[in-house]
Each structure stands twice: as C-alpha cells, then as structure tokens.
PDB file of C-alpha atoms in Angstrom:
ATOM      1  CA  GLN A 189      56.080  39.648  27.792  1.00 91.00           C
ATOM      2  CA  LEU A 190      54.617  42.586  29.659  1.00 95.00           C
ATOM      3  CA  GLN A 191      50.897  43.016  29.368  1.00 97.00           C
ATOM      4  CA  LEU A 192      48.584  45.746  30.640  1.00 98.00           C
ATOM      5  CA  GLN A 193      44.811  45.494  30.846  1.00 98.00           C
ATOM      6  CA  GLU A 194      42.400  48.299  31.565  1.00 98.00           C
ATOM      7  CA  SER A 195      39.106  47.602  33.376  1.00 98.00           C
ATOM      8  CA  GLY A 196      36.233  49.612  34.591  1.00 96.00           C
ATOM      9  CA  PRO A 197      32.767  50.869  33.665  1.00 96.00           C
ATOM     10  CA  GLY A 198      32.178  51.768  30.018  1.00 96.00           C
ATOM     11  CA  LEU A 199      29.423  54.280  30.849  1.00 98.00           C
ATOM     12  CA  VAL A 200      29.587  57.055  33.398  1.00 98.00           C
ATOM     13  CA  LYS A 201      26.961  59.696  34.090  1.00 98.00           C
ATOM     14  CA  PRO A 202      27.814  63.423  33.815  1.00 97.00           C
ATOM     15  CA  SER A 203      29.140  64.930  37.070  1.00 97.00           C
ATOM     16  CA  GLU A 204      30.084  61.518  38.436  1.00 98.00           C
ATOM     17  CA  THR A 205      33.476  59.925  38.817  1.00 98.00           C
ATOM     18  CA  LEU A 206      35.224  57.824  36.223  1.00 98.00           C
ATOM     19  CA  SER A 207      37.340  55.011  37.750  1.00 98.00           C
ATOM     20  CA  LEU A 208      39.603  52.715  35.808  1.00 98.00           C
ATOM     21  CA  THR A 209      42.206  50.123  36.904  1.00 98.00           C
ATOM     22  CA  CYS A 210      45.185  48.871  34.943  1.00 98.00           C
ATOM     23  CA  SER A 211      46.375  45.361  35.760  1.00 98.00           C
ATOM     24  CA  VAL A 212      50.014  44.610  34.935  1.00 98.00           C
ATOM     25  CA  SER A 213      51.283  41.121  34.229  1.00 97.00           C
ATOM     26  CA  GLY A 214      54.632  39.773  33.041  1.00 96.00           C
ATOM     27  CA  GLY A 215      56.596  42.320  35.116  1.00 95.00           C
ATOM     28  CA  SER A 216      56.662  44.138  38.431  1.00 95.00           C
ATOM     29  CA  ILE A 217      55.013  47.506  38.830  1.00 96.00           C
ATOM     30  CA  SER A 218      57.675  48.172  41.484  1.00 95.00           C
ATOM     31  CA  ASN A 219      60.427  48.221  38.897  1.00 94.00           C
ATOM     32  CA  THR A 220      62.396  51.441  39.508  1.00 93.00           C
ATOM     33  CA  ASN A 221      63.105  51.943  35.789  1.00 94.00           C
ATOM     34  CA  TYR A 222      59.547  52.818  34.844  1.00 95.00           C
ATOM     35  CA  TYR A 223      56.634  55.114  35.481  1.00 96.00           C
ATOM     36  CA  TRP A 224      53.036  54.013  34.798  1.00 97.00           C
ATOM     37  CA  GLY A 225      50.789  56.255  32.895  1.00 97.00           C
ATOM     38  CA  TRP A 226      47.283  56.996  31.592  1.00 98.00           C
ATOM     39  CA  ILE A 227      46.649  58.445  28.157  1.00 98.00           C
ATOM     40  CA  ARG A 228      43.278  59.098  26.555  1.00 98.00           C
ATOM     41  CA  GLN A 229      41.980  59.615  23.034  1.00 98.00           C
ATOM     42  CA  PRO A 230      38.581  61.179  22.330  1.00 98.00           C
ATOM     43  CA  PRO A 231      36.787  59.660  19.346  1.00 97.00           C
ATOM     44  CA  GLY A 232      38.418  60.823  16.128  1.00 96.00           C
ATOM     45  CA  LYS A 233      41.007  62.919  17.962  1.00 97.00           C
ATOM     46  CA  GLY A 234      44.610  62.728  19.062  1.00 97.00           C
ATOM     47  CA  LEU A 235      46.363  61.360  22.169  1.00 97.00           C
ATOM     48  CA  GLU A 236      46.186  63.298  25.419  1.00 97.00           C
ATOM     49  CA  TRP A 237      48.534  62.487  28.290  1.00 97.00           C
ATOM     50  CA  ILE A 238      46.676  62.329  31.597  1.00 98.00           C
ATOM     51  CA  GLY A 239      49.384  61.533  34.118  1.00 97.00           C
ATOM     52  CA  ASN A 240      52.097  59.191  35.415  1.00 96.00           C
ATOM     53  CA  ILE A 241      52.807  57.484  38.680  1.00 97.00           C
ATOM     54  CA  TYR A 242      56.000  55.956  40.102  1.00 96.00           C
ATOM     55  CA  TYR A 243      56.016  52.840  42.264  1.00 95.00           C
ATOM     56  CA  SER A 244      56.685  55.117  45.273  1.00 95.00           C
ATOM     57  CA  GLY A 245      53.455  56.959  44.606  1.00 94.00           C
ATOM     58  CA  SER A 246      54.877  60.148  43.228  1.00 95.00           C
ATOM     59  CA  THR A 247      52.755  61.565  40.473  1.00 96.00           C
ATOM     60  CA  PHE A 248      52.632  64.063  37.560  1.00 95.00           C
ATOM     61  CA  TYR A 249      49.355  65.202  36.110  1.00 97.00           C
ATOM     62  CA  CYS A 250      48.223  67.061  32.983  1.00 96.00           C
ATOM     63  CA  PRO A 251      47.830  70.697  34.133  1.00 95.00           C
ATOM     64  CA  SER A 252      44.380  71.013  32.528  1.00 95.00           C
ATOM     65  CA  LEU A 253      43.079  67.949  34.368  1.00 97.00           C
ATOM     66  CA  LYS A 254      45.047  68.236  37.612  1.00 96.00           C
ATOM     67  CA  SER A 255      42.095  69.467  39.725  1.00 97.00           C
ATOM     68  CA  ARG A 256      40.029  66.415  38.775  1.00 98.00           C
ATOM     69  CA  VAL A 257      42.546  63.572  38.445  1.00 98.00           C
ATOM     70  CA  THR A 258      44.036  61.133  40.910  1.00 98.00           C
ATOM     71  CA  ILE A 259      46.322  58.277  39.941  1.00 98.00           C
ATOM     72  CA  SER A 260      47.155  55.710  42.608  1.00 98.00           C
ATOM     73  CA  ILE A 261      49.183  52.544  42.709  1.00 97.00           C
ATOM     74  CA  ASP A 262      48.834  49.212  44.500  1.00 97.00           C
ATOM     75  CA  THR A 263      52.130  47.346  44.360  1.00 96.00           C
ATOM     76  CA  SER A 264      50.693  44.336  46.234  1.00 96.00           C
ATOM     77  CA  LYS A 265      48.177  43.789  43.378  1.00 97.00           C
ATOM     78  CA  ASN A 266      50.486  44.974  40.551  1.00 97.00           C
ATOM     79  CA  GLN A 267      47.805  47.482  39.586  1.00 98.00           C
ATOM     80  CA  PHE A 268      47.464  51.239  39.231  1.00 98.00           C
ATOM     81  CA  SER A 269      44.266  53.239  38.959  1.00 98.00           C
ATOM     82  CA  LEU A 270      42.755  56.409  37.543  1.00 98.00           C
ATOM     83  CA  ARG A 271      40.015  58.517  39.051  1.00 98.00           C
ATOM     84  CA  LEU A 272      38.544  61.452  37.166  1.00 98.00           C
ATOM     85  CA  THR A 273      35.887  63.416  38.980  1.00 98.00           C
ATOM     86  CA  SER A 274      33.015  65.646  37.718  1.00 98.00           C
ATOM     87  CA  VAL A 275      33.068  64.184  34.254  1.00 98.00           C
ATOM     88  CA  THR A 276      31.412  65.728  31.262  1.00 98.00           C
ATOM     89  CA  ALA A 277      30.794  64.595  27.691  1.00 98.00           C
ATOM     90  CA  ALA A 278      34.248  66.022  26.850  1.00 97.00           C
ATOM     91  CA  ASP A 279      35.738  63.187  28.896  1.00 98.00           C
ATOM     92  CA  THR A 280      34.331  60.561  26.583  1.00 98.00           C
ATOM     93  CA  ALA A 281      37.395  58.777  25.156  1.00 98.00           C
ATOM     94  CA  VAL A 282      39.358  55.604  24.841  1.00 98.00           C
ATOM     95  CA  TYR A 283      41.533  55.386  27.960  1.00 98.00           C
ATOM     96  CA  TYR A 284      44.896  53.649  27.688  1.00 98.00           C
ATOM     97  CA  CYS A 285      47.292  52.613  30.425  1.00 98.00           C
ATOM     98  CA  ALA A 286      50.913  52.302  29.495  1.00 98.00           C
ATOM     99  CA  ARG A 287      54.458  51.828  30.874  1.00 97.00           C
ATOM    100  CA  ARG A 288      56.723  54.847  30.579  1.00 95.00           C
ATOM    101  CA  SER A 289      60.494  54.629  30.669  1.00 92.00           C
ATOM    102  CA  TYR A 290      61.889  56.589  33.652  1.00 87.00           C
ATOM    103  CA  ASN A 291      64.753  58.223  31.764  1.00 83.00           C
ATOM    104  CA  SER A 292      63.675  58.602  28.170  1.00 84.00           C
ATOM    105  CA  GLY A 293      59.929  59.057  28.628  1.00 85.00           C
ATOM    106  CA  ASP A 294      58.680  56.777  25.901  1.00 93.00           C
ATOM    107  CA  PHE A 295      55.599  54.593  26.307  1.00 95.00           C
ATOM    108  CA  HIS A 296      56.817  51.180  25.229  1.00 94.00           C
ATOM    109  CA  TYR A 297      53.971  49.002  26.379  1.00 96.00           C
ATOM    110  CA  TRP A 298      50.276  49.912  26.072  1.00 98.00           C
ATOM    111  CA  GLY A 299      47.023  48.338  27.160  1.00 98.00           C
ATOM    112  CA  GLN A 300      44.406  47.706  24.508  1.00 98.00           C
ATOM    113  CA  GLY A 301      42.384  50.625  25.663  1.00 98.00           C
ATOM    114  CA  THR A 302      38.851  50.918  27.036  1.00 98.00           C
ATOM    115  CA  LEU A 303      36.140  53.228  25.745  1.00 98.00           C
ATOM    116  CA  VAL A 304      34.448  55.269  28.474  1.00 98.00           C
ATOM    117  CA  THR A 305      31.329  57.175  27.420  1.00 98.00           C
ATOM    118  CA  VAL A 306      29.955  59.948  29.548  1.00 98.00           C
ATOM    119  CA  SER A 307      26.220  60.117  29.079  1.00 96.00           C
ATOM    120  CA  SER A 308      23.057  60.177  31.134  1.00 95.00           C
TER     121      SER A 308
ATOM    122  CA  GLN B  53      45.717  72.793  20.310  1.00 79.00           C
ATOM    123  CA  SER B  54      48.693  70.501  20.817  1.00 87.00           C
ATOM    124  CA  VAL B  55      52.004  71.638  22.282  1.00 92.00           C
ATOM    125  CA  LEU B  56      53.806  69.793  19.526  1.00 97.00           C
ATOM    126  CA  THR B  57      52.927  70.626  15.919  1.00 97.00           C
ATOM    127  CA  GLN B  58      52.644  67.884  13.229  1.00 98.00           C
ATOM    128  CA  PRO B  59      51.219  68.146   9.716  1.00 98.00           C
ATOM    129  CA  PRO B  60      47.658  66.799   9.682  1.00 97.00           C
ATOM    130  CA  SER B  61      48.389  64.519   6.740  1.00 97.00           C
ATOM    131  CA  VAL B  62      51.174  63.355   4.386  1.00 98.00           C
ATOM    132  CA  SER B  63      51.037  61.064   1.382  1.00 97.00           C
ATOM    133  CA  ALA B  64      53.394  59.258  -0.886  1.00 96.00           C
ATOM    134  CA  ALA B  65      53.435  56.380  -3.361  1.00 96.00           C
ATOM    135  CA  PRO B  66      54.399  52.787  -2.499  1.00 97.00           C
ATOM    136  CA  GLY B  67      58.132  52.336  -2.406  1.00 97.00           C
ATOM    137  CA  GLN B  68      58.815  56.032  -1.855  1.00 97.00           C
ATOM    138  CA  LYS B  69      60.042  57.865   1.237  1.00 97.00           C
ATOM    139  CA  VAL B  70      58.033  60.149   3.479  1.00 98.00           C
ATOM    140  CA  THR B  71      58.983  62.349   6.453  1.00 98.00           C
ATOM    141  CA  ILE B  72      56.771  63.601   9.284  1.00 98.00           C
ATOM    142  CA  SER B  73      57.837  66.622  11.262  1.00 98.00           C
ATOM    143  CA  CYS B  74      57.229  67.425  14.934  1.00 98.00           C
ATOM    144  CA  SER B  75      57.891  70.975  16.008  1.00 98.00           C
ATOM    145  CA  GLY B  76      58.134  72.115  19.552  1.00 97.00           C
ATOM    146  CA  SER B  77      60.207  74.369  21.804  1.00 97.00           C
ATOM    147  CA  SER B  78      63.244  74.325  24.092  1.00 97.00           C
ATOM    148  CA  SER B  79      61.058  73.205  26.979  1.00 97.00           C
ATOM    149  CA  ASN B  80      60.034  69.982  25.223  1.00 97.00           C
ATOM    150  CA  VAL B  81      61.634  68.747  21.990  1.00 97.00           C
ATOM    151  CA  GLY B  82      64.710  70.857  22.415  1.00 97.00           C
ATOM    152  CA  ASN B  83      65.786  69.344  25.684  1.00 96.00           C
ATOM    153  CA  ASN B  84      64.034  65.996  26.041  1.00 96.00           C
ATOM    154  CA  TYR B  85      63.922  62.701  24.220  1.00 97.00           C
ATOM    155  CA  VAL B  86      61.317  62.365  21.464  1.00 97.00           C
ATOM    156  CA  SER B  87      59.389  59.156  20.727  1.00 98.00           C
ATOM    157  CA  TRP B  88      57.162  58.223  17.807  1.00 98.00           C
ATOM    158  CA  TYR B  89      54.070  56.086  17.731  1.00 98.00           C
ATOM    159  CA  GLN B  90      52.139  54.322  14.978  1.00 98.00           C
ATOM    160  CA  GLN B  91      48.387  53.805  15.465  1.00 98.00           C
ATOM    161  CA  PHE B  92      45.978  51.847  13.325  1.00 98.00           C
ATOM    162  CA  PRO B  93      42.203  52.475  13.615  1.00 96.00           C
ATOM    163  CA  GLY B  94      40.730  50.900  16.685  1.00 96.00           C
ATOM    164  CA  LYS B  95      44.162  49.828  17.993  1.00 97.00           C
ATOM    165  CA  ALA B  96      46.502  51.042  20.698  1.00 98.00           C
ATOM    166  CA  PRO B  97      49.513  53.156  19.648  1.00 98.00           C
ATOM    167  CA  LYS B  98      52.741  51.225  19.051  1.00 97.00           C
ATOM    168  CA  LEU B  99      56.207  52.600  19.836  1.00 97.00           C
ATOM    169  CA  LEU B 100      58.241  53.051  16.686  1.00 97.00           C
ATOM    170  CA  ILE B 101      61.123  55.277  17.800  1.00 97.00           C
ATOM    171  CA  TYR B 102      62.455  56.214  21.270  1.00 96.00           C
ATOM    172  CA  ASP B 103      65.340  58.332  22.479  1.00 96.00           C
ATOM    173  CA  ASN B 104      64.999  60.455  19.303  1.00 97.00           C
ATOM    174  CA  ASN B 105      66.404  57.808  16.949  1.00 97.00           C
ATOM    175  CA  LYS B 106      66.341  54.308  18.485  1.00 97.00           C
ATOM    176  CA  ARG B 107      64.118  51.505  17.262  1.00 97.00           C
ATOM    177  CA  PRO B 108      62.667  48.728  19.424  1.00 94.00           C
ATOM    178  CA  SER B 109      63.935  45.386  18.204  1.00 93.00           C
ATOM    179  CA  ARG B 110      60.761  44.430  16.388  1.00 92.00           C
ATOM    180  CA  ILE B 111      60.630  47.639  14.302  1.00 96.00           C
ATOM    181  CA  PRO B 112      62.150  47.441  10.753  1.00 97.00           C
ATOM    182  CA  ASP B 113      64.913  49.794   9.794  1.00 95.00           C
ATOM    183  CA  ARG B 114      62.620  51.401   7.199  1.00 97.00           C
ATOM    184  CA  PHE B 115      61.572  53.594  10.156  1.00 98.00           C
ATOM    185  CA  SER B 116      64.027  56.186  11.434  1.00 98.00           C
ATOM    186  CA  GLY B 117      64.019  59.187  13.739  1.00 98.00           C
ATOM    187  CA  SER B 118      66.113  62.315  14.042  1.00 98.00           C
ATOM    188  CA  LYS B 119      66.121  65.558  15.975  1.00 98.00           C
ATOM    189  CA  SER B 120      67.601  68.952  15.376  1.00 97.00           C
ATOM    190  CA  GLY B 121      67.056  71.794  17.742  1.00 97.00           C
ATOM    191  CA  THR B 122      63.319  72.050  18.567  1.00 97.00           C
ATOM    192  CA  SER B 123      62.169  69.858  15.707  1.00 98.00           C
ATOM    193  CA  ALA B 124      62.084  66.052  15.323  1.00 98.00           C
ATOM    194  CA  THR B 125      61.474  64.016  12.198  1.00 98.00           C
ATOM    195  CA  LEU B 126      60.176  60.548  11.516  1.00 98.00           C
ATOM    196  CA  GLY B 127      61.304  58.994   8.247  1.00 98.00           C
ATOM    197  CA  ILE B 128      59.738  56.009   6.532  1.00 98.00           C
ATOM    198  CA  THR B 129      61.383  54.490   3.478  1.00 97.00           C
ATOM    199  CA  GLY B 130      60.129  51.791   1.093  1.00 97.00           C
ATOM    200  CA  LEU B 131      56.503  52.765   1.835  1.00 97.00           C
ATOM    201  CA  GLN B 132      53.967  49.933   1.963  1.00 97.00           C
ATOM    202  CA  THR B 133      50.224  50.096   1.969  1.00 96.00           C
ATOM    203  CA  GLY B 134      50.372  48.527   5.404  1.00 96.00           C
ATOM    204  CA  ASP B 135      52.095  51.686   6.672  1.00 98.00           C
ATOM    205  CA  GLU B 136      48.874  53.697   6.287  1.00 98.00           C
ATOM    206  CA  ALA B 137      48.177  54.785   9.863  1.00 98.00           C
ATOM    207  CA  ASP B 138      48.241  57.744  12.202  1.00 98.00           C
ATOM    208  CA  TYR B 139      51.602  58.798  13.583  1.00 98.00           C
ATOM    209  CA  TYR B 140      52.243  60.723  16.780  1.00 98.00           C
ATOM    210  CA  CYS B 141      55.333  62.271  18.303  1.00 98.00           C
ATOM    211  CA  GLY B 142      55.628  62.593  22.081  1.00 97.00           C
ATOM    212  CA  THR B 143      58.010  63.962  24.665  1.00 97.00           C
ATOM    213  CA  TRP B 144      58.197  65.542  28.120  1.00 95.00           C
ATOM    214  CA  ASP B 145      57.703  69.253  28.650  1.00 95.00           C
ATOM    215  CA  SER B 146      60.049  70.456  31.423  1.00 95.00           C
ATOM    216  CA  THR B 147      58.168  73.718  31.941  1.00 95.00           C
ATOM    217  CA  LEU B 148      54.717  72.223  32.077  1.00 94.00           C
ATOM    218  CA  ARG B 149      56.072  69.152  33.941  1.00 94.00           C
ATOM    219  CA  ALA B 150      53.791  67.141  31.732  1.00 94.00           C
ATOM    220  CA  GLY B 151      53.843  64.608  28.914  1.00 95.00           C
ATOM    221  CA  VAL B 152      52.882  66.110  25.565  1.00 96.00           C
ATOM    222  CA  PHE B 153      51.927  64.635  22.190  1.00 97.00           C
ATOM    223  CA  GLY B 154      51.678  66.037  18.711  1.00 97.00           C
ATOM    224  CA  GLY B 155      48.234  66.285  17.111  1.00 97.00           C
ATOM    225  CA  GLY B 156      48.971  63.343  14.907  1.00 98.00           C
ATOM    226  CA  THR B 157      49.654  62.835  11.182  1.00 98.00           C
ATOM    227  CA  LYS B 158      47.630  60.617   8.905  1.00 98.00           C
ATOM    228  CA  LEU B 159      49.814  58.824   6.372  1.00 98.00           C
ATOM    229  CA  THR B 160      48.232  57.813   3.073  1.00 97.00           C
ATOM    230  CA  VAL B 161      50.092  55.527   0.775  1.00 97.00           C
ATOM    231  CA  LEU B 162      48.687  56.299  -2.679  1.00 89.00           C
TER     232      LEU B 162
END
C-alpha cells in the first residue's frame, strides 16, 4: 500500500522560506506512470494545486505561485520536496503531497497533510 | 475564484439522490479527464471518481461520475448521513498548463 508522509516546520516567519518534504513508501517515486504533486488548503477554504514533478525532474507550477515555488525530487531517497519563498499569512494552509496519474491526472494517494502557519 | 465552478452547497434526505455539478471550459473539463474527491473535516481528500466516470475499487457504486461538454457531474444515490462531507472536482487546464480544482460543495444529508 502506497503511503505518503509530509514533514517540515509547522511555523514559518513572514518573508522566510517554507520547506516541506514528502516521503514515499510502498512504491517507487521513479515509476514512469505517475507525477508527484503538492496541493494546499487554507483554513476553511478549498483545494489549491501548487505543482507537480516527474521522476525526471520536469515540473509544472501554479501560475500564481510560479515565481516563488520550487519542487524537487530525490529518487535515491524516494522523496520529493516543496520550497515556497517570501511567504505571507496568505500561505498559511494545510499542505498535502499526493501521487498524480500521468495520463488521467487524478490524485489517487494523498498524505495526511501538514499545517503550516506563517506568523511572526 | 476557482477555474471550475461548483455549487457551494447541496442537501437531500437520507436514501435520496443528489448531484453535484462542475462547470468549466474547453481548456479544462471539455478536453481533459475529471476526477472527484470527498473530504471530511480535518482529513485528506479521498479519490471518488477518476477518468470522468471510473471508481477506485474501494468506492461503492452509489457514487457515479459523468461528463458532457464542459460540465461534469457527481451523483450519489442512497444518501447516508456518513456521506456528509465536502466534494471537489479537479482536472488539468491545457491553456494554463496547471491543475485546477472546483471551489468545493458541502453536502448536507438532512
């Protein structure tokens, strides 16, 4: 059974960089049938797609976040990571990592999510 | 404002049927697969429907999906109180080259 687990600081100061890692177990992150993605959900609001990465390192980012986001992948550790720079209170959210099907685009497996609060 | 439009809320009585719509455009719903997610408070979303109308093996056949043109619909029959949750549609937008979600619909089973 595939499992994803987010990890990283739960509190980030304004203007600093948010960094999260998603550890994947029960399957290989190098599987060519899938992308790996980040999705976030501000408190009380809907889902927002942040970006996807393929095992090769190719990426797609949400246009409104593109200037601040970097998603990277470490196939040797079966992990992928999210960096979001210059954060503000608007970036406070539950951040989920998930596996996305290459062809159909659905997110079949999700991590449990981790709350990141931006506050001084 | 979300690229995909869903009604903020729907409600129905136990045992009844409800549908949730997801409206988009030719750059997203019209030309890409739609998926649907169920989310309970404090929990991660769970995939209900993929490829417009397919169910993962663990999802009961009370849940169904369909698509016509630039709109998709999630149907739930035999409503149970345990179905009360938020439901989201999602797809790829070929023009934006980005994943997009609807704003979510809160289902209340009266």
